[in-house]
Amino acid sequence: MLIVKKFGGTSVADKDRIYNVAQRCIEDYREGHDVVVVLSAMGDTTDDLISLAKTINPEPKKRELDMLMTTGEQVSVALMAMAMDAMHVPAVSLNAFQVKMNSTSRYGNARFKSIDTKRIRHELDSRKIVIVTGFQGVNKYEDITTLGRGGSDTTAVALAAVLHADKCEIYTDVDGVYTADPRVVKDARKLDAITYDEMLELATLGAKVLHNRSVEMAKKYGVELVVRSSLNRSEGTIIKEKVKMEKMLITGVAADKNTARISVIGVEDKPGIAFRIFNTLAANNINVDIILQSVGREGTKDISFTVAEDELKRALEVLEEYKEALTIQDITYNAKVAKISVVGAGMMSNPGVAAKMFESLYNSRININMISTSEIRITVLIDEKDIEEAMNAVHEGFALALVE
Amino acid sequence: MLIVKKFGGTSVADKDRIYNVAQRCIEDYREGHDVVVVLSAMGDTTDDLISLAKTINPEPKKRELDMLMTTGEQVSVALMAMAMDAMHVPAVSLNAFQVKMNSTSRYGNARFKSIDTKRIRHELDSRKIVIVTGFQGVNKYEDITTLGRGGSDTTAVALAAVLHADKCEIYTDVDGVYTADPRVVKDARKLDAITYDEMLELATLGAKVLHNRSVEMAKKYGVELVVRSSLNRSEGTIIKEKVKMEKMLITGVAADKNTARISVIGVEDKPGIAFRIFNTLAANNINVDIILQSVGREGTKDISFTVAEDELKRALEVLEEYKEALTIQDITYNAKVAKISVVGAGMMSNPGVAAKMFESLYNSRININMISTSEIRITVLIDEKDIEEAMNAVHEGFALALVE
């Protein structure tokens, strides 16, 4: 069996943890499996390097920032190979140049284009554990790129895809994917399995276990993922195309506080105005999420929408700049809002899900500001202060904790 | 003009020093020159990485140690490019993969085999300052290697050679090459120029300004070197094939305390015995320096020789192991010895140099233990305690301080 195992920065933050990771990889190796390990930079290394860069130049060029940051993973992989060597297991570390992890040109946010498997195959064939730097690629100029947030997960999934790995294990500091954040909902239950689509909805909504891009790539190439803890032996959560329904409508409840509502008041009720508003925001790289349009006074319209809270300031600036052209009379906003979502492939064939969710929130006297739905997700916007109560209410409403 | 400039770890140890180096490079660039900069890792980074490695594995594989250590120069070059960018000068950092600095396979002590100039030329043609990682290469397995001690100097000379640079400046924390160590001999004078051969003799003897390999390479490819300070504007010392004689017999006086004398007593006076002794030491990677053979008691011979002090223990172990086979009756040693040498191309045509040296030492009542000579060097072994007095006596004897 060929297993790709990815460990994040906290899992390799010090000597003991490096040895812990080495041990887990060696167990698979000793059972006769081929093992490819993908590592992030140790602990806070990446942040430290960015801080160092900013002391030299407050706005470093992304090309040079990538050149700098990628040293972090190279340190991790070299140390891991040394640890395995100390444990008498042949291992070899490889960086993006050595593997030939070809990426698009865009520094700081590159995508993989192709990965050469020859070197890795050669090392596996000579029965070595292969340890690869996560997060990094090489573009057509032969410059180092980084993949942006969640990049090491993407590296692991990409390697699993091109190597046709039997398993791709993503190790984190949680046991797996939960029906809700266990720090908020104490009855939250670990899921044995979840579909790619459900995971994508959860990841987008801030479940933070896996980055979207890695799940999208896993879905595209049919790579079966396992999310599990590097700190214990729990089985984790499998993420795949189809999951046996466990009589559950809903897979999980997710919250996202990084959201803000903006309302543009009294815009002309003419065709194309809404389009121009959202087009202007998009042209400024501001992603709009939930949209609600309502009739305003004297034949005008009010349009409300949500943006990520950290993009609120820029969104307001853009709207202010184009206020007149967009026929906006007034702009209001509220950063103290949050999204709560229920996700589940089961809701496609069950029309009562939305009603159930609204009922749970109503019973807890929680006000709903806006609503957005997809085939397998219902999201509502509520006041930020209500978020914990809302999560528990919804979780309980769907009895997520009870179904086994 | 194409100028290669190399700065060591202390020259890039912090933000201010990085900016100082950037400034000096930019001055040449603004005069219209093409500038290639070679950097070492910042400050103690390399030592820190080695210490980190040893906490993971006391005897790390050299391949992985090279993988680890080479991140140090990559950090330096990326930060330097950021500094130059902040000063509004286009710059690009390149590592050994990007330049294609092909080396032999030997990790920790590789040699350059070929260097591709295409990428550097391309960047210079678009009027960028090119900043290259020193100390590292890539071998035929596409693995990272390091060049061993003085590696960054070698990188600079190698780049100057393949790029046919007009100048190769090696920046250090001293003003240039002196007639003697100025910390010991207060009248020591900075040399304006010195030949490759003289520099090689001085480097071997512990002058520590430049590593031998870089001087050998410069001689082989006719690269004119300049050793100068990164801290001031002093002109430094030029190292080239031929230097105008300044009515000086001697270019410099050098001392080396890292030496120990071993005597093997009472070996059989048979052909081949001496050969077998030195062959045995060579097979164990122990370099022998000065050799003195004398007649011992009862038809036996005594053989004395010097080794580097840090190889003394191992040399004694080897001799002890083969004592019987080598017909050695007794082994004595003395680590409290030092070598003092005078170097100068002028002595080839002046027979009085040795006599002058011995006279200077005799006048100071310094005892000579052993003598070794080359065409342009005379070395004597003395007691370590006498070294400072000896250096001053010899320096004065040849009036090195007075000749201008």
Short mmCIF file of N, CA and C in Angstrom, two decimals, chain A residues 15 18-19 49 52-53 55-57 59-61 63-65 67-68 70-71 74-75 77-79 81-83 85-86 91-95 97-98 100 119 141-144, chain B residues 15 18-19 49 52-53 55-57 59-61 63-65 67-68 70-71 74-75 77-79 81-83 85-86 91-95 97-98 100 119 141-144:
data_model
loop_
_atom_site.label_atom_id
_atom_site.label_comp_id
_atom_site.label_asym_id
_atom_site.label_seq_id
_atom_site.Cartn_x
_atom_site.Cartn_y
_atom_site.Cartn_z
N LYS A 15 11.63 18.64 19.07
CA LYS A 15 12.26 17.34 18.91
C LYS A 15 11.30 16.18 19.21
N ILE A 18 8.76 15.75 16.51
CA ILE A 18 9.37 15.21 15.29
C ILE A 18 9.54 13.70 15.44
N TYR A 19 10.00 13.26 16.61
CA TYR A 19 10.17 11.83 16.84
C TYR A 19 8.83 11.10 16.86
N LEU A 49 9.43 34.04 9.83
CA LEU A 49 10.15 34.46 8.62
C LEU A 49 9.46 35.67 7.98
N LEU A 52 10.41 38.63 10.01
CA LEU A 52 11.80 38.99 9.69
C LEU A 52 11.84 39.78 8.38
N ALA A 53 11.14 39.27 7.38
CA ALA A 53 11.10 39.95 6.07
C ALA A 53 10.60 41.38 6.23
N THR A 55 10.77 43.36 8.72
CA THR A 55 11.73 44.28 9.32
C THR A 55 12.66 44.83 8.24
N ILE A 56 12.91 44.03 7.21
CA ILE A 56 13.81 44.46 6.12
C ILE A 56 13.05 45.33 5.12
N ASN A 57 11.82 44.91 4.82
CA ASN A 57 11.03 45.61 3.81
C ASN A 57 9.56 45.39 4.16
N GLU A 59 6.92 45.84 2.64
CA GLU A 59 6.14 45.19 1.58
C GLU A 59 7.05 44.40 0.66
N PRO A 60 7.53 43.27 1.16
CA PRO A 60 8.46 42.47 0.37
C PRO A 60 7.79 41.94 -0.90
N LYS A 61 8.55 41.84 -1.96
CA LYS A 61 8.04 41.21 -3.19
C LYS A 61 7.69 39.77 -2.88
N ARG A 63 7.80 37.18 -4.75
CA ARG A 63 8.79 36.21 -5.19
C ARG A 63 9.84 35.97 -4.11
N GLU A 64 10.33 37.05 -3.51
CA GLU A 64 11.38 36.91 -2.51
C GLU A 64 10.83 36.36 -1.20
N LEU A 65 9.57 36.70 -0.91
CA LEU A 65 8.94 36.16 0.29
C LEU A 65 8.81 34.63 0.17
N MET A 67 10.76 32.72 -1.66
CA MET A 67 12.14 32.23 -1.55
C MET A 67 12.52 32.08 -0.08
N LEU A 68 12.09 33.06 0.71
CA LEU A 68 12.41 33.06 2.14
C LEU A 68 11.60 32.00 2.89
N THR A 70 9.99 29.31 2.03
CA THR A 70 10.16 27.89 1.71
C THR A 70 11.35 27.24 2.39
N THR A 71 12.22 28.06 2.99
CA THR A 71 13.31 27.45 3.77
C THR A 71 12.74 26.72 4.98
N GLN A 74 11.96 23.14 4.28
CA GLN A 74 13.20 22.41 4.01
C GLN A 74 13.91 22.02 5.31
N VAL A 75 13.83 22.90 6.29
CA VAL A 75 14.38 22.58 7.61
C VAL A 75 13.63 21.38 8.20
N VAL A 77 11.88 18.92 6.75
CA VAL A 77 12.09 17.63 6.10
C VAL A 77 13.49 17.08 6.37
N ALA A 78 14.49 17.97 6.42
CA ALA A 78 15.85 17.51 6.71
C ALA A 78 15.92 16.93 8.12
N LEU A 79 15.32 17.63 9.09
CA LEU A 79 15.35 17.15 10.47
C LEU A 79 14.60 15.82 10.60
N ALA A 81 14.24 13.51 8.30
CA ALA A 81 15.09 12.45 7.75
C ALA A 81 16.16 12.05 8.76
N MET A 82 16.70 13.05 9.48
CA MET A 82 17.71 12.76 10.50
C MET A 82 17.11 11.93 11.64
N ALA A 83 15.88 12.26 12.03
CA ALA A 83 15.22 11.52 13.11
C ALA A 83 15.00 10.07 12.70
N ASP A 85 16.62 8.42 10.45
CA ASP A 85 17.94 7.79 10.36
C ASP A 85 18.40 7.35 11.75
N ALA A 86 18.15 8.19 12.75
CA ALA A 86 18.51 7.84 14.13
C ALA A 86 17.73 6.62 14.61
N ALA A 91 15.61 7.08 5.03
CA ALA A 91 14.68 8.14 4.67
C ALA A 91 15.43 9.18 3.86
N VAL A 92 14.69 9.92 3.05
CA VAL A 92 15.31 10.95 2.24
C VAL A 92 14.37 12.15 2.16
N SER A 93 14.93 13.33 2.32
CA SER A 93 14.11 14.55 2.23
C SER A 93 14.23 15.13 0.83
N LEU A 94 13.13 15.68 0.33
CA LEU A 94 13.13 16.27 -1.01
C LEU A 94 12.37 17.59 -0.98
N ASN A 95 12.90 18.59 -1.68
CA ASN A 95 12.17 19.85 -1.80
C ASN A 95 11.48 19.94 -3.17
N PHE A 97 12.15 21.57 -5.84
CA PHE A 97 13.03 21.45 -7.00
C PHE A 97 13.34 19.99 -7.28
N GLN A 98 13.58 19.25 -6.21
CA GLN A 98 14.01 17.86 -6.38
C GLN A 98 12.89 16.97 -6.88
N LYS A 100 10.34 18.17 -8.51
CA LYS A 100 9.78 18.85 -9.69
C LYS A 100 8.27 19.00 -9.53
N ARG A 119 11.45 10.79 -9.24
CA ARG A 119 12.38 10.77 -8.12
C ARG A 119 11.76 10.07 -6.90
N TYR A 141 9.62 29.77 -14.57
CA TYR A 141 10.88 30.52 -14.54
C TYR A 141 11.92 29.84 -13.65
N GLU A 142 11.55 28.67 -13.13
CA GLU A 142 12.39 27.96 -12.15
C GLU A 142 12.54 28.77 -10.87
N ASP A 143 11.50 29.48 -10.52
CA ASP A 143 11.45 30.19 -9.25
C ASP A 143 10.57 29.42 -8.28
N ILE A 144 10.86 29.59 -7.00
CA ILE A 144 10.07 28.92 -5.97
C ILE A 144 8.76 29.68 -5.74
N LYS B 15 19.82 43.60 10.29
CA LYS B 15 19.20 44.51 9.32
C LYS B 15 20.16 45.61 8.85
N ILE B 18 22.81 44.24 6.57
CA ILE B 18 22.23 43.88 5.26
C ILE B 18 22.08 45.15 4.42
N TYR B 19 21.60 46.22 5.04
CA TYR B 19 21.44 47.47 4.30
C TYR B 19 22.78 48.06 3.89
N LEU B 49 22.10 25.86 12.98
CA LEU B 49 21.42 24.76 12.29
C LEU B 49 22.11 23.43 12.59
N LEU B 52 21.07 22.42 16.00
CA LEU B 52 19.70 21.91 15.94
C LEU B 52 19.69 20.48 15.42
N ALA B 53 20.43 20.24 14.36
CA ALA B 53 20.50 18.89 13.78
C ALA B 53 20.99 17.89 14.81
N THR B 55 20.71 17.93 17.98
CA THR B 55 19.73 17.59 19.01
C THR B 55 18.82 16.48 18.49
N ILE B 56 18.62 16.43 17.18
CA ILE B 56 17.76 15.40 16.58
C ILE B 56 18.54 14.11 16.37
N ASN B 57 19.78 14.25 15.92
CA ASN B 57 20.60 13.09 15.61
C ASN B 57 22.06 13.50 15.78
N GLU B 59 24.73 12.20 14.96
CA GLU B 59 25.55 12.03 13.77
C GLU B 59 24.68 12.06 12.53
N PRO B 60 24.20 13.26 12.19
CA PRO B 60 23.30 13.36 11.04
C PRO B 60 24.01 12.99 9.74
N LYS B 61 23.26 12.37 8.83
CA LYS B 61 23.82 12.08 7.51
C LYS B 61 24.19 13.39 6.83
N ARG B 63 24.16 14.23 3.75
CA ARG B 63 23.18 14.68 2.75
C ARG B 63 22.10 15.54 3.40
N GLU B 64 21.59 15.07 4.53
CA GLU B 64 20.51 15.80 5.19
C GLU B 64 21.03 17.06 5.87
N LEU B 65 22.26 17.00 6.35
CA LEU B 65 22.85 18.19 6.96
C LEU B 65 23.01 19.28 5.90
N MET B 67 21.15 19.57 3.22
CA MET B 67 19.77 20.02 2.94
C MET B 67 19.34 21.06 3.98
N LEU B 68 19.73 20.80 5.21
CA LEU B 68 19.37 21.71 6.31
C LEU B 68 20.17 23.01 6.24
N THR B 70 21.83 24.58 3.93
CA THR B 70 21.70 25.46 2.77
C THR B 70 20.49 26.38 2.85
N THR B 71 19.58 26.12 3.79
CA THR B 71 18.48 27.07 3.98
C THR B 71 19.03 28.41 4.48
N GLN B 74 19.87 30.74 1.70
CA GLN B 74 18.64 31.11 0.98
C GLN B 74 17.91 32.24 1.71
N VAL B 75 17.94 32.17 3.04
CA VAL B 75 17.35 33.26 3.83
C VAL B 75 18.11 34.57 3.56
N VAL B 77 19.92 35.56 0.94
CA VAL B 77 19.75 36.16 -0.40
C VAL B 77 18.35 36.73 -0.58
N ALA B 78 17.34 36.07 -0.01
CA ALA B 78 15.97 36.60 -0.13
C ALA B 78 15.87 37.94 0.60
N LEU B 79 16.43 38.01 1.82
CA LEU B 79 16.37 39.26 2.58
C LEU B 79 17.13 40.37 1.85
N ALA B 81 17.60 40.70 -1.37
CA ALA B 81 16.78 41.17 -2.50
C ALA B 81 15.68 42.11 -2.01
N MET B 82 15.11 41.79 -0.84
CA MET B 82 14.07 42.66 -0.27
C MET B 82 14.64 44.02 0.11
N ALA B 83 15.85 44.03 0.66
CA ALA B 83 16.49 45.29 1.05
C ALA B 83 16.74 46.15 -0.19
N ASP B 85 15.22 45.98 -3.02
CA ASP B 85 13.92 46.41 -3.53
C ASP B 85 13.42 47.63 -2.74
N ALA B 86 13.62 47.60 -1.43
CA ALA B 86 13.21 48.74 -0.60
C ALA B 86 14.00 49.99 -0.98
N ALA B 91 16.41 43.61 -8.02
CA ALA B 91 17.34 42.56 -7.59
C ALA B 91 16.60 41.23 -7.59
N VAL B 92 17.35 40.16 -7.73
CA VAL B 92 16.73 38.84 -7.72
C VAL B 92 17.66 37.88 -7.00
N SER B 93 17.08 37.05 -6.13
CA SER B 93 17.88 36.06 -5.41
C SER B 93 17.80 34.73 -6.13
N LEU B 94 18.91 34.00 -6.13
CA LEU B 94 18.94 32.69 -6.79
C LEU B 94 19.67 31.69 -5.91
N ASN B 95 19.16 30.47 -5.84
CA ASN B 95 19.88 29.43 -5.11
C ASN B 95 20.61 28.50 -6.09
N PHE B 97 20.01 25.54 -7.13
CA PHE B 97 19.16 24.88 -8.13
C PHE B 97 18.88 25.83 -9.29
N GLN B 98 18.60 27.08 -8.94
CA GLN B 98 18.20 28.04 -9.96
C GLN B 98 19.35 28.43 -10.88
N LYS B 100 21.93 26.49 -11.32
CA LYS B 100 22.51 25.23 -11.77
C LYS B 100 24.02 25.23 -11.50
N ARG B 119 20.93 31.74 -16.58
CA ARG B 119 19.97 32.45 -15.74
C ARG B 119 20.57 33.77 -15.22
N TYR B 141 22.71 13.70 -8.59
CA TYR B 141 21.44 13.11 -8.14
C TYR B 141 20.37 14.19 -7.92
N GLU B 142 20.74 15.43 -8.25
CA GLU B 142 19.89 16.58 -7.97
C GLU B 142 19.69 16.77 -6.47
N ASP B 143 20.71 16.46 -5.72
CA ASP B 143 20.70 16.72 -4.28
C ASP B 143 21.57 17.94 -3.98
N ILE B 144 21.23 18.62 -2.90
CA ILE B 144 22.00 19.79 -2.51
C ILE B 144 23.28 19.36 -1.81
#
